[in-house]
Amino acid sequence: MKRTSLLLLLLGSLTSPILKAQQFSPIRMDSLMSILESNQVWMGSIAISKGDELLYQRAIGNADIAQKKKASPDTRYGIGSISKTFTATLVLKTVELGKLKLNQTLSTYFKDIPNSEKITIHQLLNHSSGVHSVTNDKDYLTWNTQPQTEQELVERIIKGGAEFTPGSKHEYSNSNYILLTYILEKVWKKDYAALLKTYICRPLKLEQTTFGRPQNNSGAVSESYRFTQEWILEPHTHNSVPLGAGAVWSTPTDLDKFFNGLFSHKIINAASLDAMKKIDQGYGLGLFQLPFYEHMGFGHTGGIDGYSSVAGHFDDGNYNVAIISNANNYNNNEILKFSLGELYKKSLPLPDLTEVQLTDEEITSLVGEYKSEQPPIQINIAREGNKVFGQVIGQPSFQLKAKDKNTLIQPQFGVKIVFERNENKMTLYQNGHTLVLKK
């Protein structure tokens, strides 16, 4: 549900591919998915469409490791913050119907929240409200799996205080969309699940999209995992916590249908969609830009309880791409880029996930504390048996894979570390950034 920097604060069953358009071949997509599956670095599902025409879908890995239940295109996953695009769409629909205004203030509904008389619905939508995000609370993981009432969550938001003056800047806050969920329910006098079904799922025939973890079709529900030295089952955040900020469940094919319907004005009109697409300091209304070379798409990413996702629409090709994972040790963004490369005939190389085994001496010589002065970051390198782990102070550890005796990578977050043993230093490369740390 959080939108954070990927790793560092610095900065299945297989299903038969569907091919209906001559300009798109599934061969290299199949090769990519097979590499991810054979190296056991990613489990999940992908769907690619052109308009309402499904070009490709495939699911790999397990929906449930303990039960040995293979994933399929019908497997449902938590989509995390892609839920915000659904919520923003519902808000804009409500505005179109004259039941809400974007310049309406939060004080109409929650007068005790700091700056509520200054915060507008529009500022909640584009994260310029200054409202404290409850997911940043230090004790968040002690209560997020338990049911929360509106009063309890609002009190947590109030306790967090104002982060900044409304409209002065933009800062991602899940509380914005929690509050928008409550506002929608007050305006309509209906719960969020009913609004989602009435105004989005039924019109677009999204049969596998629900608010919250599906209860009536357990066979299609996935579990989620995080990777340490193996896949570890993740607990599930209670639906009452993220609400419209992160509690929607879906499949990639349904997400493709949603984005196609949204961008073809089947839910909201062109003016409302233009408002969603207007980017201010990186933020639209429930949308972010997804650049790929000269092509620009709009969509959202998501992450909650081990689920990770990205989905969006590219107008110039009328393409929709959705990727959801329930076990991720490989960067979703790399899968998205590869998929777009196949669509736009800019083929990218297939990943090389082969790993070499370091000797005991080679591993031992890497172990230690590495620090940089600017920015002030410390990364500890440790070993567990014949495996190498890194850890940024204050963050979870991550396993590193050796490409050669001096080069180790973490493919999920696009991290490469090159060690210079004689000089007791490492150079870290991530997302176009370079950082030198000394032992």
PDB file of N, CA, C and O in Angstrom, residues 311-372:
ATOM      1  N   ALA A 311      -0.057  -1.560 -13.208  1.00  0.00           N
ATOM      2  CA  ALA A 311      -1.018  -1.642 -14.302  1.00  0.00           C
ATOM      3  C   ALA A 311      -1.209  -0.263 -14.894  1.00  0.00           C
ATOM      4  O   ALA A 311      -1.101   0.751 -14.184  1.00  0.00           O
ATOM      5  N   GLY A 312      -1.509  -0.218 -16.194  1.00  0.00           N
ATOM      6  CA  GLY A 312      -1.735   1.068 -16.811  1.00  0.00           C
ATOM      7  C   GLY A 312      -2.148   0.968 -18.253  1.00  0.00           C
ATOM      8  O   GLY A 312      -2.284  -0.126 -18.825  1.00  0.00           O
ATOM      9  N   HIS A 313      -2.340   2.139 -18.854  1.00  0.00           N
ATOM     10  CA  HIS A 313      -2.849   2.270 -20.227  1.00  0.00           C
ATOM     11  C   HIS A 313      -1.928   3.190 -21.011  1.00  0.00           C
ATOM     12  O   HIS A 313      -1.462   4.215 -20.494  1.00  0.00           O
ATOM     13  N   PHE A 314      -1.676   2.848 -22.281  1.00  0.00           N
ATOM     14  CA  PHE A 314      -0.873   3.656 -23.194  1.00  0.00           C
ATOM     15  C   PHE A 314      -1.738   4.037 -24.379  1.00  0.00           C
ATOM     16  O   PHE A 314      -2.072   3.206 -25.223  1.00  0.00           O
ATOM     17  N   ASP A 315      -2.091   5.321 -24.443  1.00  0.00           N
ATOM     18  CA  ASP A 315      -3.029   5.803 -25.457  1.00  0.00           C
ATOM     19  C   ASP A 315      -2.540   5.577 -26.881  1.00  0.00           C
ATOM     20  O   ASP A 315      -3.329   5.219 -27.759  1.00  0.00           O
ATOM     21  N   ASP A 316      -1.232   5.815 -27.132  1.00  0.00           N
ATOM     22  CA  ASP A 316      -0.774   5.812 -28.523  1.00  0.00           C
ATOM     23  C   ASP A 316      -0.807   4.438 -29.176  1.00  0.00           C
ATOM     24  O   ASP A 316      -0.722   4.323 -30.393  1.00  0.00           O
ATOM     25  N   GLY A 317      -0.933   3.378 -28.378  1.00  0.00           N
ATOM     26  CA  GLY A 317      -1.116   2.050 -28.957  1.00  0.00           C
ATOM     27  C   GLY A 317      -2.416   1.415 -28.512  1.00  0.00           C
ATOM     28  O   GLY A 317      -2.738   0.291 -28.910  1.00  0.00           O
ATOM     29  N   ASN A 318      -3.155   2.148 -27.662  1.00  0.00           N
ATOM     30  CA  ASN A 318      -4.371   1.619 -27.037  1.00  0.00           C
ATOM     31  C   ASN A 318      -4.071   0.329 -26.288  1.00  0.00           C
ATOM     32  O   ASN A 318      -4.854  -0.616 -26.286  1.00  0.00           O
ATOM     33  N   TYR A 319      -2.895   0.296 -25.636  1.00  0.00           N
ATOM     34  CA  TYR A 319      -2.444  -0.897 -24.922  1.00  0.00           C
ATOM     35  C   TYR A 319      -2.777  -0.794 -23.430  1.00  0.00           C
ATOM     36  O   TYR A 319      -2.724   0.291 -22.836  1.00  0.00           O
ATOM     37  N   ASN A 320      -3.072  -1.930 -22.845  1.00  0.00           N
ATOM     38  CA  ASN A 320      -3.232  -2.060 -21.399  1.00  0.00           C
ATOM     39  C   ASN A 320      -2.336  -3.198 -20.930  1.00  0.00           C
ATOM     40  O   ASN A 320      -2.323  -4.270 -21.547  1.00  0.00           O
ATOM     41  N   VAL A 321      -1.579  -2.956 -19.875  1.00  0.00           N
ATOM     42  CA  VAL A 321      -0.698  -3.989 -19.316  1.00  0.00           C
ATOM     43  C   VAL A 321      -0.933  -4.051 -17.814  1.00  0.00           C
ATOM     44  O   VAL A 321      -0.978  -3.016 -17.143  1.00  0.00           O
ATOM     45  N   ALA A 322      -1.101  -5.265 -17.292  1.00  0.00           N
ATOM     46  CA  ALA A 322      -1.283  -5.443 -15.845  1.00  0.00           C
ATOM     47  C   ALA A 322      -0.455  -6.624 -15.374  1.00  0.00           C
ATOM     48  O   ALA A 322      -0.472  -7.694 -15.992  1.00  0.00           O
ATOM     49  N   ILE A 323       0.265  -6.408 -14.290  1.00  0.00           N
ATOM     50  CA  ILE A 323       1.155  -7.418 -13.716  1.00  0.00           C
ATOM     51  C   ILE A 323       0.900  -7.474 -12.216  1.00  0.00           C
ATOM     52  O   ILE A 323       0.934  -6.436 -11.543  1.00  0.00           O
ATOM     53  N   ILE A 324       0.602  -8.663 -11.707  1.00  0.00           N
ATOM     54  CA  ILE A 324       0.409  -8.824 -10.256  1.00  0.00           C
ATOM     55  C   ILE A 324       1.217 -10.030  -9.794  1.00  0.00           C
ATOM     56  O   ILE A 324       1.167 -11.095 -10.394  1.00  0.00           O
ATOM     57  N   SER A 325       1.932  -9.859  -8.696  1.00  0.00           N
ATOM     58  CA  SER A 325       2.747 -10.932  -8.140  1.00  0.00           C
ATOM     59  C   SER A 325       2.371 -11.195  -6.691  1.00  0.00           C
ATOM     60  O   SER A 325       2.044 -10.269  -5.956  1.00  0.00           O
ATOM     61  N   ASN A 326       2.419 -12.461  -6.303  1.00  0.00           N
ATOM     62  CA  ASN A 326       2.218 -12.808  -4.891  1.00  0.00           C
ATOM     63  C   ASN A 326       3.506 -13.303  -4.241  1.00  0.00           C
ATOM     64  O   ASN A 326       3.508 -13.656  -3.059  1.00  0.00           O
ATOM     65  N   ALA A 327       4.595 -13.340  -5.004  1.00  0.00           N
ATOM     66  CA  ALA A 327       5.899 -13.731  -4.473  1.00  0.00           C
ATOM     67  C   ALA A 327       6.944 -13.125  -5.404  1.00  0.00           C
ATOM     68  O   ALA A 327       7.108 -13.578  -6.535  1.00  0.00           O
ATOM     69  N   ASN A 328       7.630 -12.116  -4.927  1.00  0.00           N
ATOM     70  CA  ASN A 328       8.396 -11.277  -5.833  1.00  0.00           C
ATOM     71  C   ASN A 328       9.831 -11.112  -5.370  1.00  0.00           C
ATOM     72  O   ASN A 328      10.101 -10.481  -4.357  1.00  0.00           O
ATOM     73  N   ASN A 329      10.741 -11.705  -6.131  1.00  0.00           N
ATOM     74  CA  ASN A 329      12.161 -11.470  -5.920  1.00  0.00           C
ATOM     75  C   ASN A 329      12.783 -10.989  -7.228  1.00  0.00           C
ATOM     76  O   ASN A 329      13.947 -11.227  -7.506  1.00  0.00           O
ATOM     77  N   TYR A 330      11.928 -10.334  -8.039  1.00  0.00           N
ATOM     78  CA  TYR A 330      12.343  -9.772  -9.323  1.00  0.00           C
ATOM     79  C   TYR A 330      11.498  -8.530  -9.557  1.00  0.00           C
ATOM     80  O   TYR A 330      10.313  -8.496  -9.218  1.00  0.00           O
ATOM     81  N   ASN A 331      12.083  -7.514 -10.151  1.00  0.00           N
ATOM     82  CA  ASN A 331      11.448  -6.210 -10.273  1.00  0.00           C
ATOM     83  C   ASN A 331      10.292  -6.219 -11.275  1.00  0.00           C
ATOM     84  O   ASN A 331      10.492  -6.483 -12.463  1.00  0.00           O
ATOM     85  N   ASN A 332       9.079  -5.915 -10.797  1.00  0.00           N
ATOM     86  CA  ASN A 332       7.927  -5.817 -11.701  1.00  0.00           C
ATOM     87  C   ASN A 332       8.162  -4.820 -12.831  1.00  0.00           C
ATOM     88  O   ASN A 332       7.666  -4.994 -13.944  1.00  0.00           O
ATOM     89  N   ASN A 333       8.899  -3.758 -12.529  1.00  0.00           N
ATOM     90  CA  ASN A 333       9.154  -2.739 -13.536  1.00  0.00           C
ATOM     91  C   ASN A 333       9.925  -3.304 -14.719  1.00  0.00           C
ATOM     92  O   ASN A 333       9.729  -2.881 -15.869  1.00  0.00           O
ATOM     93  N   GLU A 334      10.802  -4.279 -14.461  1.00  0.00           N
ATOM     94  CA  GLU A 334      11.547  -4.909 -15.545  1.00  0.00           C
ATOM     95  C   GLU A 334      10.615  -5.732 -16.432  1.00  0.00           C
ATOM     96  O   GLU A 334      10.792  -5.782 -17.655  1.00  0.00           O
ATOM     97  N   ILE A 335       9.630  -6.379 -15.828  1.00  0.00           N
ATOM     98  CA  ILE A 335       8.648  -7.141 -16.612  1.00  0.00           C
ATOM     99  C   ILE A 335       7.808  -6.185 -17.439  1.00  0.00           C
ATOM    100  O   ILE A 335       7.510  -6.448 -18.619  1.00  0.00           O
ATOM    101  N   LEU A 336       7.403  -5.050 -16.845  1.00  0.00           N
ATOM    102  CA  LEU A 336       6.625  -4.058 -17.569  1.00  0.00           C
ATOM    103  C   LEU A 336       7.418  -3.511 -18.753  1.00  0.00           C
ATOM    104  O   LEU A 336       6.891  -3.416 -19.874  1.00  0.00           O
ATOM    105  N   LYS A 337       8.677  -3.150 -18.531  1.00  0.00           N
ATOM    106  CA  LYS A 337       9.490  -2.605 -19.614  1.00  0.00           C
ATOM    107  C   LYS A 337       9.660  -3.620 -20.737  1.00  0.00           C
ATOM    108  O   LYS A 337       9.591  -3.273 -21.922  1.00  0.00           O
ATOM    109  N   PHE A 338       9.893  -4.870 -20.366  1.00  0.00           N
ATOM    110  CA  PHE A 338      10.055  -5.911 -21.379  1.00  0.00           C
ATOM    111  C   PHE A 338       8.770  -6.055 -22.197  1.00  0.00           C
ATOM    112  O   PHE A 338       8.811  -6.169 -23.423  1.00  0.00           O
ATOM    113  N   SER A 339       7.614  -6.045 -21.523  1.00  0.00           N
ATOM    114  CA  SER A 339       6.322  -6.178 -22.197  1.00  0.00           C
ATOM    115  C   SER A 339       6.094  -5.026 -23.168  1.00  0.00           C
ATOM    116  O   SER A 339       5.663  -5.229 -24.306  1.00  0.00           O
ATOM    117  N   LEU A 340       6.395  -3.804 -22.721  1.00  0.00           N
ATOM    118  CA  LEU A 340       6.228  -2.643 -23.590  1.00  0.00           C
ATOM    119  C   LEU A 340       7.197  -2.689 -24.766  1.00  0.00           C
ATOM    120  O   LEU A 340       6.862  -2.268 -25.881  1.00  0.00           O
ATOM    121  N   GLY A 341       8.387  -3.220 -24.521  1.00  0.00           N
ATOM    122  CA  GLY A 341       9.336  -3.388 -25.612  1.00  0.00           C
ATOM    123  C   GLY A 341       8.800  -4.298 -26.705  1.00  0.00           C
ATOM    124  O   GLY A 341       9.002  -4.048 -27.899  1.00  0.00           O
ATOM    125  N   GLU A 342       8.105  -5.343 -26.313  1.00  0.00           N
ATOM    126  CA  GLU A 342       7.513  -6.250 -27.300  1.00  0.00           C
ATOM    127  C   GLU A 342       6.349  -5.580 -28.030  1.00  0.00           C
ATOM    128  O   GLU A 342       6.160  -5.780 -29.234  1.00  0.00           O
ATOM    129  N   LEU A 343       5.579  -4.771 -27.325  1.00  0.00           N
ATOM    130  CA  LEU A 343       4.448  -4.086 -27.959  1.00  0.00           C
ATOM    131  C   LEU A 343       4.909  -3.011 -28.933  1.00  0.00           C
ATOM    132  O   LEU A 343       4.335  -2.850 -30.014  1.00  0.00           O
ATOM    133  N   TYR A 344       5.952  -2.267 -28.549  1.00  0.00           N
ATOM    134  CA  TYR A 344       6.407  -1.144 -29.358  1.00  0.00           C
ATOM    135  C   TYR A 344       7.613  -1.475 -30.235  1.00  0.00           C
ATOM    136  O   TYR A 344       8.247  -0.575 -30.773  1.00  0.00           O
ATOM    137  N   LYS A 345       7.919  -2.755 -30.367  1.00  0.00           N
ATOM    138  CA  LYS A 345       9.019  -3.203 -31.220  1.00  0.00           C
ATOM    139  C   LYS A 345      10.351  -2.583 -30.812  1.00  0.00           C
ATOM    140  O   LYS A 345      11.149  -2.150 -31.645  1.00  0.00           O
ATOM    141  N   LYS A 346      10.578  -2.534 -29.501  1.00  0.00           N
ATOM    142  CA  LYS A 346      11.855  -2.090 -28.951  1.00  0.00           C
ATOM    143  C   LYS A 346      12.373  -3.199 -28.038  1.00  0.00           C
ATOM    144  O   LYS A 346      12.516  -3.021 -26.832  1.00  0.00           O
ATOM    145  N   SER A 347      12.612  -4.356 -28.624  1.00  0.00           N
ATOM    146  CA  SER A 347      12.902  -5.557 -27.848  1.00  0.00           C
ATOM    147  C   SER A 347      14.083  -5.349 -26.913  1.00  0.00           C
ATOM    148  O   SER A 347      15.154  -4.892 -27.322  1.00  0.00           O
ATOM    149  N   LEU A 348      13.874  -5.683 -25.637  1.00  0.00           N
ATOM    150  CA  LEU A 348      14.919  -5.615 -24.626  1.00  0.00           C
ATOM    151  C   LEU A 348      15.489  -7.011 -24.399  1.00  0.00           C
ATOM    152  O   LEU A 348      14.814  -8.018 -24.637  1.00  0.00           O
ATOM    153  N   PRO A 349      16.732  -7.101 -23.931  1.00  0.00           N
ATOM    154  CA  PRO A 349      17.332  -8.427 -23.720  1.00  0.00           C
ATOM    155  C   PRO A 349      16.629  -9.195 -22.620  1.00  0.00           C
ATOM    156  O   PRO A 349      16.141  -8.602 -21.645  1.00  0.00           O
ATOM    157  N   LEU A 350      16.575 -10.501 -22.767  1.00  0.00           N
ATOM    158  CA  LEU A 350      16.052 -11.355 -21.705  1.00  0.00           C
ATOM    159  C   LEU A 350      17.012 -11.319 -20.519  1.00  0.00           C
ATOM    160  O   LEU A 350      18.223 -11.195 -20.697  1.00  0.00           O
ATOM    161  N   PRO A 351      16.515 -11.407 -19.302  1.00  0.00           N
ATOM    162  CA  PRO A 351      17.391 -11.328 -18.126  1.00  0.00           C
ATOM    163  C   PRO A 351      18.293 -12.546 -18.000  1.00  0.00           C
ATOM    164  O   PRO A 351      17.899 -13.667 -18.342  1.00  0.00           O
ATOM    165  N   ASP A 352      19.485 -12.298 -17.532  1.00  0.00           N
ATOM    166  CA  ASP A 352      20.422 -13.381 -17.227  1.00  0.00           C
ATOM    167  C   ASP A 352      20.422 -13.566 -15.710  1.00  0.00           C
ATOM    168  O   ASP A 352      20.986 -12.768 -14.977  1.00  0.00           O
ATOM    169  N   LEU A 353      19.766 -14.615 -15.226  1.00  0.00           N
ATOM    170  CA  LEU A 353      19.633 -14.847 -13.795  1.00  0.00           C
ATOM    171  C   LEU A 353      20.549 -15.969 -13.297  1.00  0.00           C
ATOM    172  O   LEU A 353      20.372 -16.476 -12.195  1.00  0.00           O
ATOM    173  N   THR A 354      21.517 -16.333 -14.135  1.00  0.00           N
ATOM    174  CA  THR A 354      22.468 -17.354 -13.694  1.00  0.00           C
ATOM    175  C   THR A 354      23.295 -16.805 -12.536  1.00  0.00           C
ATOM    176  O   THR A 354      23.551 -15.596 -12.424  1.00  0.00           O
ATOM    177  N   GLU A 355      23.723 -17.688 -11.669  1.00  0.00           N
ATOM    178  CA  GLU A 355      24.447 -17.301 -10.465  1.00  0.00           C
ATOM    179  C   GLU A 355      25.673 -18.178 -10.309  1.00  0.00           C
ATOM    180  O   GLU A 355      25.621 -19.386 -10.552  1.00  0.00           O
ATOM    181  N   VAL A 356      26.801 -17.557  -9.921  1.00  0.00           N
ATOM    182  CA  VAL A 356      28.005 -18.332  -9.644  1.00  0.00           C
ATOM    183  C   VAL A 356      28.120 -18.538  -8.140  1.00  0.00           C
ATOM    184  O   VAL A 356      27.598 -17.745  -7.350  1.00  0.00           O
ATOM    185  N   GLN A 357      28.772 -19.615  -7.739  1.00  0.00           N
ATOM    186  CA  GLN A 357      28.971 -19.885  -6.319  1.00  0.00           C
ATOM    187  C   GLN A 357      30.336 -19.377  -5.871  1.00  0.00           C
ATOM    188  O   GLN A 357      31.367 -19.793  -6.410  1.00  0.00           O
ATOM    189  N   LEU A 358      30.344 -18.465  -4.927  1.00  0.00           N
ATOM    190  CA  LEU A 358      31.602 -17.932  -4.409  1.00  0.00           C
ATOM    191  C   LEU A 358      32.246 -18.928  -3.460  1.00  0.00           C
ATOM    192  O   LEU A 358      31.563 -19.719  -2.797  1.00  0.00           O
ATOM    193  N   THR A 359      33.559 -18.866  -3.380  1.00  0.00           N
ATOM    194  CA  THR A 359      34.273 -19.704  -2.428  1.00  0.00           C
ATOM    195  C   THR A 359      34.092 -19.156  -1.023  1.00  0.00           C
ATOM    196  O   THR A 359      33.674 -18.003  -0.831  1.00  0.00           O
ATOM    197  N   ASP A 360      34.407 -19.960  -0.040  1.00  0.00           N
ATOM    198  CA  ASP A 360      34.303 -19.535   1.346  1.00  0.00           C
ATOM    199  C   ASP A 360      35.162 -18.303   1.590  1.00  0.00           C
ATOM    200  O   ASP A 360      34.730 -17.351   2.260  1.00  0.00           O
ATOM    201  N   GLU A 361      36.344 -18.277   1.038  1.00  0.00           N
ATOM    202  CA  GLU A 361      37.249 -17.136   1.219  1.00  0.00           C
ATOM    203  C   GLU A 361      36.691 -15.887   0.543  1.00  0.00           C
ATOM    204  O   GLU A 361      36.770 -14.785   1.090  1.00  0.00           O
ATOM    205  N   GLU A 362      36.102 -16.047  -0.654  1.00  0.00           N
ATOM    206  CA  GLU A 362      35.557 -14.899  -1.377  1.00  0.00           C
ATOM    207  C   GLU A 362      34.377 -14.283  -0.623  1.00  0.00           C
ATOM    208  O   GLU A 362      34.230 -13.063  -0.584  1.00  0.00           O
ATOM    209  N   ILE A 363      33.561 -15.130  -0.014  1.00  0.00           N
ATOM    210  CA  ILE A 363      32.432 -14.614   0.752  1.00  0.00           C
ATOM    211  C   ILE A 363      32.918 -13.892   2.007  1.00  0.00           C
ATOM    212  O   ILE A 363      32.489 -12.777   2.319  1.00  0.00           O
ATOM    213  N   THR A 364      33.830 -14.513   2.722  1.00  0.00           N
ATOM    214  CA  THR A 364      34.331 -13.951   3.976  1.00  0.00           C
ATOM    215  C   THR A 364      34.944 -12.569   3.771  1.00  0.00           C
ATOM    216  O   THR A 364      34.753 -11.662   4.593  1.00  0.00           O
ATOM    217  N   SER A 365      35.638 -12.392   2.662  1.00  0.00           N
ATOM    218  CA  SER A 365      36.309 -11.108   2.428  1.00  0.00           C
ATOM    219  C   SER A 365      35.330  -9.976   2.123  1.00  0.00           C
ATOM    220  O   SER A 365      35.697  -8.795   2.199  1.00  0.00           O
ATOM    221  N   LEU A 366      34.079 -10.311   1.793  1.00  0.00           N
ATOM    222  CA  LEU A 366      33.078  -9.280   1.520  1.00  0.00           C
ATOM    223  C   LEU A 366      32.391  -8.788   2.788  1.00  0.00           C
ATOM    224  O   LEU A 366      31.878  -7.679   2.834  1.00  0.00           O
ATOM    225  N   VAL A 367      32.357  -9.632   3.816  1.00  0.00           N
ATOM    226  CA  VAL A 367      31.578  -9.346   5.022  1.00  0.00           C
ATOM    227  C   VAL A 367      32.114  -8.106   5.740  1.00  0.00           C
ATOM    228  O   VAL A 367      33.324  -7.927   5.885  1.00  0.00           O
ATOM    229  N   GLY A 368      31.188  -7.237   6.165  1.00  0.00           N
ATOM    230  CA  GLY A 368      31.598  -6.053   6.903  1.00  0.00           C
ATOM    231  C   GLY A 368      30.571  -4.943   6.804  1.00  0.00           C
ATOM    232  O   GLY A 368      29.496  -5.104   6.224  1.00  0.00           O
ATOM    233  N   GLU A 369      30.914  -3.796   7.391  1.00  0.00           N
ATOM    234  CA  GLU A 369      30.054  -2.612   7.371  1.00  0.00           C
ATOM    235  C   GLU A 369      30.614  -1.624   6.360  1.00  0.00           C
ATOM    236  O   GLU A 369      31.789  -1.260   6.406  1.00  0.00           O
ATOM    237  N   TYR A 370      29.771  -1.186   5.446  1.00  0.00           N
ATOM    238  CA  TYR A 370      30.170  -0.244   4.409  1.00  0.00           C
ATOM    239  C   TYR A 370      29.376   1.046   4.595  1.00  0.00           C
ATOM    240  O   TYR A 370      28.160   1.021   4.752  1.00  0.00           O
ATOM    241  N   LYS A 371      30.065   2.192   4.570  1.00  0.00           N
ATOM    242  CA  LYS A 371      29.409   3.463   4.858  1.00  0.00           C
ATOM    243  C   LYS A 371      29.753   4.500   3.797  1.00  0.00           C
ATOM    244  O   LYS A 371      30.850   4.494   3.225  1.00  0.00           O
ATOM    245  N   SER A 372      28.776   5.386   3.558  1.00  0.00           N
ATOM    246  CA  SER A 372      29.027   6.569   2.739  1.00  0.00           C
ATOM    247  C   SER A 372      28.716   7.788   3.594  1.00  0.00           C
ATOM    248  O   SER A 372      27.852   7.736   4.472  1.00  0.00           O
TER     249      SER A 372
END
